[in-house]
Short mmCIF file of C-alpha atoms and ligand atoms in Angstrom, two decimals:
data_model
loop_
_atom_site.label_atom_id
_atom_site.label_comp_id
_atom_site.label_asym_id
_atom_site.label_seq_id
_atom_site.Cartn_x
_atom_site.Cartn_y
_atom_site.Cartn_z
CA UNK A 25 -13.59 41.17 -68.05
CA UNK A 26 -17.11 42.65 -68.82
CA UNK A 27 -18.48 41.72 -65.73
CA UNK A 28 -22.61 39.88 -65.76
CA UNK A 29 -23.78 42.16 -63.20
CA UNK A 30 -22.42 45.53 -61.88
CA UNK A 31 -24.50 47.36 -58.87
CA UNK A 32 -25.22 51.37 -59.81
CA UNK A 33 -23.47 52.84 -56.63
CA UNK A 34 -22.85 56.13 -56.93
CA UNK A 35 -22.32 59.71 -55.18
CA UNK A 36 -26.23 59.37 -53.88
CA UNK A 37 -26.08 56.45 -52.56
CA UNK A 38 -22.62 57.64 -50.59
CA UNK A 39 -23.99 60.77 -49.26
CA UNK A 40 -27.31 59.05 -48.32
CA UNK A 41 -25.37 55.83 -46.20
CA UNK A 42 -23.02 59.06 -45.03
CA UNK A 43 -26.13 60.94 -43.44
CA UNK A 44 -27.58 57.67 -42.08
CA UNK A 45 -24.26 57.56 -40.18
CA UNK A 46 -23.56 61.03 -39.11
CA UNK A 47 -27.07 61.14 -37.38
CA UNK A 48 -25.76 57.75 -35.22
CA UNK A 49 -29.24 56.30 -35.59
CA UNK A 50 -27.83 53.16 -37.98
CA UNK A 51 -29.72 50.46 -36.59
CA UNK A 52 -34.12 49.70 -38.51
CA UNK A 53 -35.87 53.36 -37.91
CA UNK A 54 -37.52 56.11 -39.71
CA UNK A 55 -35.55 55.03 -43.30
CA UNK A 56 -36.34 51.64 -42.96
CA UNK A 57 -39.97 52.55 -42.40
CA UNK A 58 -39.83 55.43 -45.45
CA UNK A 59 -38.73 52.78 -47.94
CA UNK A 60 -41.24 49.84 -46.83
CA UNK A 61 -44.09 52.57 -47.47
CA UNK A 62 -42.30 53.46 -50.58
CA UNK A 63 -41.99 49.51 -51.91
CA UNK A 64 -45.67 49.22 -50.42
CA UNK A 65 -46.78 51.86 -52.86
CA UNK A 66 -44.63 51.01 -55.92
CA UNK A 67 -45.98 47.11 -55.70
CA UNK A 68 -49.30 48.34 -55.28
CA UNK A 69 -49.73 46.34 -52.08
CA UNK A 70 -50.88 47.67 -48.15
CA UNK A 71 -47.58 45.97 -46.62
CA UNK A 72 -44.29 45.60 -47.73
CA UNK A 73 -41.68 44.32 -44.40
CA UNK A 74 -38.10 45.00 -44.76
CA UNK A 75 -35.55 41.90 -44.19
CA UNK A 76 -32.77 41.25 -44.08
CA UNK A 77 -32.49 39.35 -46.98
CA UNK A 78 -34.57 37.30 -49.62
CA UNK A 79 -33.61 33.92 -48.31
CA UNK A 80 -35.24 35.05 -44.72
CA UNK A 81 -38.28 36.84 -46.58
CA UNK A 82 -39.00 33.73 -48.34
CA UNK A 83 -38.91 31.93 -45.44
CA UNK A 84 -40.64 33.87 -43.32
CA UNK A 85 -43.51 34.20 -44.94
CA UNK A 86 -43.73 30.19 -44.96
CA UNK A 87 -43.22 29.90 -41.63
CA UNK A 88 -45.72 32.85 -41.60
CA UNK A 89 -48.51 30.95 -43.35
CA UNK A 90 -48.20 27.95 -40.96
CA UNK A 91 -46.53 25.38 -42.84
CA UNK A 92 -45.37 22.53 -41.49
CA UNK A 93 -43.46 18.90 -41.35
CA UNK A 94 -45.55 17.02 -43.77
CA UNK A 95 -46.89 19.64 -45.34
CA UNK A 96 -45.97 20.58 -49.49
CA UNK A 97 -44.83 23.31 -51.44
CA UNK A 98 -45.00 23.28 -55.50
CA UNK A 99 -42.01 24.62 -56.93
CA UNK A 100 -39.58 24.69 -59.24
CA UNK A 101 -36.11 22.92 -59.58
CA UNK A 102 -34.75 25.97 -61.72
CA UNK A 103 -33.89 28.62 -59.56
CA UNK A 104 -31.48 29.63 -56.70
CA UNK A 105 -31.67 26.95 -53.98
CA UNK A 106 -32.65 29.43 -51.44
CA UNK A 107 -36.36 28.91 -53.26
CA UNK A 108 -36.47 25.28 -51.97
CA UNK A 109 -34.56 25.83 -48.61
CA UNK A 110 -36.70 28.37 -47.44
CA UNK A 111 -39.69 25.82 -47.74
CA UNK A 112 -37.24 23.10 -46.21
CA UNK A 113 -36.32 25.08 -42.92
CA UNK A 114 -39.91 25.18 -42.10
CA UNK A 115 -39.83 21.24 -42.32
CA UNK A 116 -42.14 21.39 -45.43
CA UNK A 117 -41.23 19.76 -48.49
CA UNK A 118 -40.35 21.33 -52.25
CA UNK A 119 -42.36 19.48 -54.54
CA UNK A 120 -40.62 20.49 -58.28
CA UNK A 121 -42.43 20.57 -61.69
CA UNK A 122 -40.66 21.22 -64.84
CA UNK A 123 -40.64 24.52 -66.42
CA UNK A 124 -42.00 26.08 -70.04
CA UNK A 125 -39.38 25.47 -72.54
CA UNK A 126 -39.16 29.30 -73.61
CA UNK A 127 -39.87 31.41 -70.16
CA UNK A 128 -37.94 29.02 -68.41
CA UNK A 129 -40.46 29.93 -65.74
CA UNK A 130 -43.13 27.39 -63.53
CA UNK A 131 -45.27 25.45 -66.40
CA UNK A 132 -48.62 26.02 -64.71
CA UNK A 133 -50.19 23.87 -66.62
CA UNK A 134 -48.53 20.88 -64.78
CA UNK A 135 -49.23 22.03 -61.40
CA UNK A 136 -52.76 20.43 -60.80
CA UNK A 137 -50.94 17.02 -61.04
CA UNK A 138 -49.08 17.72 -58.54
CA UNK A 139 -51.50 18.41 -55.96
CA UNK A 140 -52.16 16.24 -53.24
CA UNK A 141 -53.87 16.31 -49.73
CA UNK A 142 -50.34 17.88 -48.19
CA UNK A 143 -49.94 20.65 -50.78
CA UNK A 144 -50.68 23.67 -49.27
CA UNK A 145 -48.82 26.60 -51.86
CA UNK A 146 -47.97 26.92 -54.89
CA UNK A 147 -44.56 28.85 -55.03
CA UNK A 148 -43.56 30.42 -58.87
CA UNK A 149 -40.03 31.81 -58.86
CA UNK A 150 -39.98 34.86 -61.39
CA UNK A 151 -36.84 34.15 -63.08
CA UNK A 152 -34.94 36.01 -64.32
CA UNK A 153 -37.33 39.17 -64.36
CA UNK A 154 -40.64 37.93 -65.82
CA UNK A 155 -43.75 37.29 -64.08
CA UNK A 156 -45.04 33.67 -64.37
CA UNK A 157 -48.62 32.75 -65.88
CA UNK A 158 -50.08 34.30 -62.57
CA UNK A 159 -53.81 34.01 -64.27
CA UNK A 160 -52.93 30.22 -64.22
CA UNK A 161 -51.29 29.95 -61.06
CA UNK A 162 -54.45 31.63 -59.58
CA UNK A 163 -56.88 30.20 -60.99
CA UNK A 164 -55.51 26.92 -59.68
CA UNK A 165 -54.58 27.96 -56.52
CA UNK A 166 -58.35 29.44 -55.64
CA UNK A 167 -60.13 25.79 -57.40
CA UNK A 168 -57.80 24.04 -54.70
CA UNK A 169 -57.47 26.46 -52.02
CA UNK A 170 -53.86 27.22 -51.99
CA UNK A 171 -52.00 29.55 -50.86
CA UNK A 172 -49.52 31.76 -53.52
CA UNK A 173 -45.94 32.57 -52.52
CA UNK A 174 -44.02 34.40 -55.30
CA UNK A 175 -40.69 34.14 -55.12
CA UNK A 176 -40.27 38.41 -56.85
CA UNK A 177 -36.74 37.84 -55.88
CA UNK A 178 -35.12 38.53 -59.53
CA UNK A 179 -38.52 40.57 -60.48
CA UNK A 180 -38.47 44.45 -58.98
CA UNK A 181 -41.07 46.21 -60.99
CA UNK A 182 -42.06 43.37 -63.50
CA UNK A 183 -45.61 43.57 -64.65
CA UNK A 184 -48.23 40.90 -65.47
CA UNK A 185 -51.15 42.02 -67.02
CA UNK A 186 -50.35 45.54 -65.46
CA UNK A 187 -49.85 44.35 -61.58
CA UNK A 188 -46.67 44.01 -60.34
CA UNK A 189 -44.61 41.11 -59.13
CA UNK A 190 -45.20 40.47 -55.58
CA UNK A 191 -48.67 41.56 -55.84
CA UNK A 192 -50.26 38.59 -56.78
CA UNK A 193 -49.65 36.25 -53.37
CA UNK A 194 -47.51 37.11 -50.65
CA UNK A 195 -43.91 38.64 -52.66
CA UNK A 196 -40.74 37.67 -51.92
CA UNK A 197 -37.84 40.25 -52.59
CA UNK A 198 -33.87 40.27 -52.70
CA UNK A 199 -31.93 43.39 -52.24
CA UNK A 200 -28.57 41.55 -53.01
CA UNK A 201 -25.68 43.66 -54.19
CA UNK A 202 -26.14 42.03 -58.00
CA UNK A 203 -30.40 42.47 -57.93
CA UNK A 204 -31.69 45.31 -60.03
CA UNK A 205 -31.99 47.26 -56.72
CA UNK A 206 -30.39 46.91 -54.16
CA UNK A 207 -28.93 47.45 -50.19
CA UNK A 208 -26.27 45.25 -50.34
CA UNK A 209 -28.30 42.51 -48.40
CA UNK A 210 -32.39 42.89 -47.64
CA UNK A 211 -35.46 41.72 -48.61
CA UNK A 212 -38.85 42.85 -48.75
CA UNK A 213 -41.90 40.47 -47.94
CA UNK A 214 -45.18 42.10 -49.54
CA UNK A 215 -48.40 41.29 -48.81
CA UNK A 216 -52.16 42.33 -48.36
CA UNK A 217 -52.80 39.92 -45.47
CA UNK A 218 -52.74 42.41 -42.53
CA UNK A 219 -52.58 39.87 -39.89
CA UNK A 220 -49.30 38.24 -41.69
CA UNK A 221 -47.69 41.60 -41.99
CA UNK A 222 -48.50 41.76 -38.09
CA UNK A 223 -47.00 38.37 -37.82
CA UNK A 224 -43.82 39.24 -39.60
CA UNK A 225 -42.81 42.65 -37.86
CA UNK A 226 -42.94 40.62 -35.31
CA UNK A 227 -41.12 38.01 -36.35
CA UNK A 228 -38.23 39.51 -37.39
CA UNK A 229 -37.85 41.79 -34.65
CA UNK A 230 -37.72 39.09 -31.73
CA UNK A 231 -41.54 39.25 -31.36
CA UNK A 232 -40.86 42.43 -29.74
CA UNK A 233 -43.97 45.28 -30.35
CA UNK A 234 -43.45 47.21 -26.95
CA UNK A 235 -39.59 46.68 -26.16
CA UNK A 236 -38.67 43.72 -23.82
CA UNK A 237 -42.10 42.93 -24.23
CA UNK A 238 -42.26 39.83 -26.01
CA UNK A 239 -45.56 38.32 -27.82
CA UNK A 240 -44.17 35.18 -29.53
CA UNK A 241 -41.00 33.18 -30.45
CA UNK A 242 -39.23 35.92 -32.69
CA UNK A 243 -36.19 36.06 -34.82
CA UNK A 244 -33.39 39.09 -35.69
CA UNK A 245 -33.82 39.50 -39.32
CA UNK A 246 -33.99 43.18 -39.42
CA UNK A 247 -32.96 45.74 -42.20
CA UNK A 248 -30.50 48.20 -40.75
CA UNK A 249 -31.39 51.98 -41.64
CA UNK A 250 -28.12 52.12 -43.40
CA UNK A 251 -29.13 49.51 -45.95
CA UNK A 252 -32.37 51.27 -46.48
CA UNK A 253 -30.75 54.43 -47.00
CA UNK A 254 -28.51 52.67 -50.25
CA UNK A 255 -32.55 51.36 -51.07
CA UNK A 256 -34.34 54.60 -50.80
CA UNK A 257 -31.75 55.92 -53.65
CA UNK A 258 -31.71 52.63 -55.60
CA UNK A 259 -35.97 52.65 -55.82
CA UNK A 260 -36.06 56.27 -56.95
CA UNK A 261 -33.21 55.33 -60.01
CA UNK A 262 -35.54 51.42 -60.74
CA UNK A 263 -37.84 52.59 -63.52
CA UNK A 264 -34.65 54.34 -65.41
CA UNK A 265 -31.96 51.15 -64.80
CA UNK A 266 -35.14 49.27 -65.74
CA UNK A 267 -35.51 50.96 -68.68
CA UNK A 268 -31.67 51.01 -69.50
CA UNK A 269 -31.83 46.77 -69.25
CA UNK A 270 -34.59 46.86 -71.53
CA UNK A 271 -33.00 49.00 -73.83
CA UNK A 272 -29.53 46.81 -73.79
CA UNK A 273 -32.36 43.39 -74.11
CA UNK A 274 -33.45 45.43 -77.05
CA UNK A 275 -30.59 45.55 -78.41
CA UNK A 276 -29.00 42.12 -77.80
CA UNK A 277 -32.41 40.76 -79.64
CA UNK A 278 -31.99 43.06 -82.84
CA UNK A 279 -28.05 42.01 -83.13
CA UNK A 280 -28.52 37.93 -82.68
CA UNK A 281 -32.13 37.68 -84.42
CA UNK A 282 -30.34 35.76 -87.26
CA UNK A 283 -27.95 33.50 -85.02
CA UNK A 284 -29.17 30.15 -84.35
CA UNK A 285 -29.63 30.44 -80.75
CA UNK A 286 -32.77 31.09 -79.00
CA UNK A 287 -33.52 34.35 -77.37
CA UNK A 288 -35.67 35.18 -74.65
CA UNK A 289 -39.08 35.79 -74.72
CA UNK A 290 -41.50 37.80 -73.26
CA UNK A 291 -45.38 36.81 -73.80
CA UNK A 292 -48.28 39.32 -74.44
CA UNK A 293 -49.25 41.12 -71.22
CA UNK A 294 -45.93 41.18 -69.40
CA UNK A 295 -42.92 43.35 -68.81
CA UNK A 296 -39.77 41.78 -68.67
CA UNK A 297 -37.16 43.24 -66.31
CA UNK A 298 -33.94 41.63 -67.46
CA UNK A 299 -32.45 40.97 -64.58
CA UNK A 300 -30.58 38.21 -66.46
CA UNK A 301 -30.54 37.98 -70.62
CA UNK A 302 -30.95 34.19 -70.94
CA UNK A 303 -29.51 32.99 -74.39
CA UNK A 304 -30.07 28.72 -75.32
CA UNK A 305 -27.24 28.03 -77.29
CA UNK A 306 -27.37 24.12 -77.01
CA UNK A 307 -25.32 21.09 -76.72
CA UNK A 308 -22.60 23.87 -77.55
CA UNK A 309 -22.84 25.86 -74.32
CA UNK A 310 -19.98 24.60 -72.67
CA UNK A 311 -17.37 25.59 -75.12
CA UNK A 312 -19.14 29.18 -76.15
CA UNK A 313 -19.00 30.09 -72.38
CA UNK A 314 -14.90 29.00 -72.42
CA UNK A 315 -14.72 31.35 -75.98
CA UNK A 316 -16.92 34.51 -74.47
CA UNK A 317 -14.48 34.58 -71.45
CA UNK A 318 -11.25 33.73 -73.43
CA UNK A 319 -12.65 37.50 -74.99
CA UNK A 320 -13.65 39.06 -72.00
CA UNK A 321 -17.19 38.42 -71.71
CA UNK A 322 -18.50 37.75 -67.93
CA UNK A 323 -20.85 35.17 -69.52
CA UNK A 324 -22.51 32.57 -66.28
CA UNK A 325 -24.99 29.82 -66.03
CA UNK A 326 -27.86 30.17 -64.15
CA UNK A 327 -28.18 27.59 -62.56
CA UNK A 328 -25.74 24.64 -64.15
CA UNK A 329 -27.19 21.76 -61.46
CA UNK A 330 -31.04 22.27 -60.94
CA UNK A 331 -31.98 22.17 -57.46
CA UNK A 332 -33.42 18.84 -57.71
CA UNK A 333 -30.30 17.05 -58.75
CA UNK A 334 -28.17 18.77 -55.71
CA UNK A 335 -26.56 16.08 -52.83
CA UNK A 336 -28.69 17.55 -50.17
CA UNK A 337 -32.13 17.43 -51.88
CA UNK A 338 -31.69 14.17 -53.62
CA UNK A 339 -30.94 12.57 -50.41
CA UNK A 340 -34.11 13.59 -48.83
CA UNK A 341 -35.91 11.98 -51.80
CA UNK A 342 -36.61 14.84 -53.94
CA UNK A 343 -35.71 14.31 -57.08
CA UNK A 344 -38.10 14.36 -60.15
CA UNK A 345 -37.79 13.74 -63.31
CA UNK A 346 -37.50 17.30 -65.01
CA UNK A 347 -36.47 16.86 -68.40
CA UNK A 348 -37.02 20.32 -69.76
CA UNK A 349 -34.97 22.04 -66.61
CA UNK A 350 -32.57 19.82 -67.37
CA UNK A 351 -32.39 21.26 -70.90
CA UNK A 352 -32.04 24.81 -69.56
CA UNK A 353 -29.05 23.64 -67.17
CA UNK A 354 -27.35 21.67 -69.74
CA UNK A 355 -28.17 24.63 -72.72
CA UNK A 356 -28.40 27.94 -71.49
CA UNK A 357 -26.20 30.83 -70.41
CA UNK A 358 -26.70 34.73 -69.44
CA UNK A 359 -25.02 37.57 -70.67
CA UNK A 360 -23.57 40.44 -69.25
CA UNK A 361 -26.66 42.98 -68.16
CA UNK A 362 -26.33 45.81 -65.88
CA UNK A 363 -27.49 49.56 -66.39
CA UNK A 364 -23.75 50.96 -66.44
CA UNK A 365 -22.80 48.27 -69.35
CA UNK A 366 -21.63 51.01 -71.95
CA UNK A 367 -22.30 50.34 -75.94
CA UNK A 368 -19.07 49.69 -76.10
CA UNK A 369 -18.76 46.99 -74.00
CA UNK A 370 -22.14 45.82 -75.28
CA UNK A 371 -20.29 45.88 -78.84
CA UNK A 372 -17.84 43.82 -77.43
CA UNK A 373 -20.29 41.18 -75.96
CA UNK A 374 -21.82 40.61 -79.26
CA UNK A 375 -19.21 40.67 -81.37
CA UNK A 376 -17.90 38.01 -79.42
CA UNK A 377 -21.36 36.07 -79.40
CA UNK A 378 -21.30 36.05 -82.64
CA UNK A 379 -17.63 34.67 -83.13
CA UNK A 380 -18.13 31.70 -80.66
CA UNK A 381 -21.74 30.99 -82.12
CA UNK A 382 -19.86 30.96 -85.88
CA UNK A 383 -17.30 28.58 -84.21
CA UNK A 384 -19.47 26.22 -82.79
CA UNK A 385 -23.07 26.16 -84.40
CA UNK A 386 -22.68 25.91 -87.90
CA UNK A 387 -26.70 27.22 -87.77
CA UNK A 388 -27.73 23.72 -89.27
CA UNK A 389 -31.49 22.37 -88.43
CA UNK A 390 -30.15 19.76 -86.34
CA UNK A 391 -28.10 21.82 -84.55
CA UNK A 392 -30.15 25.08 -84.30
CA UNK A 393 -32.34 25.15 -81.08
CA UNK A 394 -35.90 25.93 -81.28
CA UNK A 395 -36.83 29.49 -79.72
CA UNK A 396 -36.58 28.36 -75.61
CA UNK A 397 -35.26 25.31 -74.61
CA UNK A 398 -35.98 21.97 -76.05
CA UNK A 399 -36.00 19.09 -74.13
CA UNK A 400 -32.71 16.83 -73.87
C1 PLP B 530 -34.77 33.35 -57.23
C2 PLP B 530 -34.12 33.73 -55.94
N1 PLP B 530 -34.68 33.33 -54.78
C3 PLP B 530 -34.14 33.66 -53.60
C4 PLP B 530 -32.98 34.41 -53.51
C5 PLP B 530 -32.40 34.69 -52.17
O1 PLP B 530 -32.17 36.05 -51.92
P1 PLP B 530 -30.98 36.51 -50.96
O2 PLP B 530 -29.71 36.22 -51.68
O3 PLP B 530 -31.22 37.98 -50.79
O4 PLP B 530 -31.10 35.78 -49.69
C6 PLP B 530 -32.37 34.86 -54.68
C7 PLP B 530 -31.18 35.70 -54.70
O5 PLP B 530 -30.10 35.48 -54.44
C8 PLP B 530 -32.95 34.48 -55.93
O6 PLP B 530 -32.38 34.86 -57.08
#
């Protein structure tokens, strides 16, 4: 099986975990500190905080910015729950808006009508690698005096309008084994906000500044040095995987420009990082994901139950009605897309796109999808 995601592990990445080891200093130190000055500077922030994931990144940083029982977070529905459980541990409540029909991303344009007295942030999820309307999402967020937490966690080195994702707000990062970097598990938070960077070494370290000294109620969610040594490797090899995904986008976009599916999009101003290559093949999907793997083809769904329609959310009375993220759940599916997928195995993907699209779309109006997602 062409797997969806492969990590780029290789002979630098084992020497540099085998040094960390040999000099018995595993544990956060000098590498975690190199590569948090090193994400700091590639960001184009002042702080970037190593976690130990981007679940507890996420969370921190809204636990960080004082939110509390009663208070609300816009969000969306399509993403990876740990979006609207990070805002749930703090006690604060996901409020979800639908998304555009062809980013898939946060429509900003219906976040004012969500606002109430509660809301306190606005949190855009960059999904799969593209920056959301961040000119929007500003713009609103200074008229009501919100604060901006981007979840960054699919969106290493994505560019809106020339700044980079995590930039914009406080970032949220993921360092998970499939991300387009990675240290297995970690997180970055960035951030400007010197007294929240304060806030969060301290936080994840216990509240410990001075050792056994400690300042506040802290938490362990350090970054080992080991992790950060796989990191320091992985950040100097981003911009060329980067380039490699966008190369293999380019490609998937030249071979099924005539298909009748809808491809993804990336609007003027922005760099798309691929971290997934999003296809809408409509009421159809089902059956074309059964055909791609029949042939081999690691095709998945991100995500095939929206947030807002899982047990534990509805039952805490958060379910909207989200029409067009229903659409993408119901309509979309991702192809493989790592930097190590070889042409041939990219031959293979759309050869076999093309067969299970010819099997099950016969490319009629009715049945072809507009570009993006229409509404079911
Ligand atoms: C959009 C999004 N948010 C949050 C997370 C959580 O990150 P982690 O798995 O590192 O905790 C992930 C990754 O899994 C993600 O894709």
């Amino acid at each position: 099986m062409i797997p969806i995601a492969r990590p780029d592990l290789g002979p630098d990445e084992v020497a540099a975990v085998t040094e960390v080891l040999s000099s018995g200093m595993i544990a956060q130190g000098r590498k975690v500190a190199e590569l948090e000055a090193k994400w700091a500077e590639f960001v184009g922030v002042k702080h970037a905080v190593a976690m130990a994931n981007g679940t507890l990144s996420l969370m921190s940083i809204f636990s960080g910015i004082g939110l509390e029982p009663g208070d609300e977070v816009i969000t969306v529905s399509h993403t990876f729950a740990a979006t609207a459980n990070a805002i749930l541990y703090t006690g604060a409540t996901p409020v979800f808006i639908d998304i555009e029909p062809d980013t898939y991303l946060i429509d900003a344009k219906r976040i004012e009508a969500a606002i109430t007295t509660r809301t306190r942030a606005i949190c855009p999820v960059h999904l799969f690698g593209l920056v959301a309307d961040m000119d929007m999402i500003q713009a609103i967020a200074d008229r009501h005096g919100l604060i901006v937490v981007e979840d960054a966690c699919q969106a290493h080195g994505a560019t809106f309008r020339g700044r980079r994702a995590g930039s914009f707000g406080h970032g949220a990062f993921s360092l998970y084994a499939t991300k387009n970097m990675t240290t297995a598990e970690g997180g970055f938070v960035t951030t400007n906000d010197d007294k929240l960077a304060d806030w969060l070494r301290l936080h994840r370290n216990q509240g410990m500044r001075t050792r056994y000294q400690f300042e506040m109620l802290g938490y362990n969610f350090r970054m080992t040095d080991v992790a950060a040594a796989i990191g320091l490797v992985q950040l100097a090899k981003l911009e060329r995987n980067t380039a490699r995904r966008q190369a293999i986008a380019a490609r998937y976009d030249e071979a099924f420009g005539e298909l009748p599916i809808g491809l993804p999009i990336t609007p003027d101003g922005r760099t798309h990082v691929f971290h997934q290559y999003t296809i809408d093949v409509g009421g159809a999907r089902d059956a074309i994901v059964a055909d791609l793997r029949e042939a081999g083809v690691g095709a998945d769904i991100y995500y095939p139950i929206p947030v807002h329609r899982q047990a534990y959310i509805m039952e805490r009375g958060l379910y909207a009605d989200l029409p067009v993220t229903d659409g993408a759940a119901a309509r979309t599916l991702a192809l493989p897309m790592h930097p190590g997928l070889t042409d041939a195995e990219q031959n293979q993907v759309i050869e076999a796109v093309r067969t299970a699209v010819g099997r099950h779309l016969d490319g009629s109006a009715a049945e072809r999808p507009a570009a993006g997602v229409a509404a079911t």
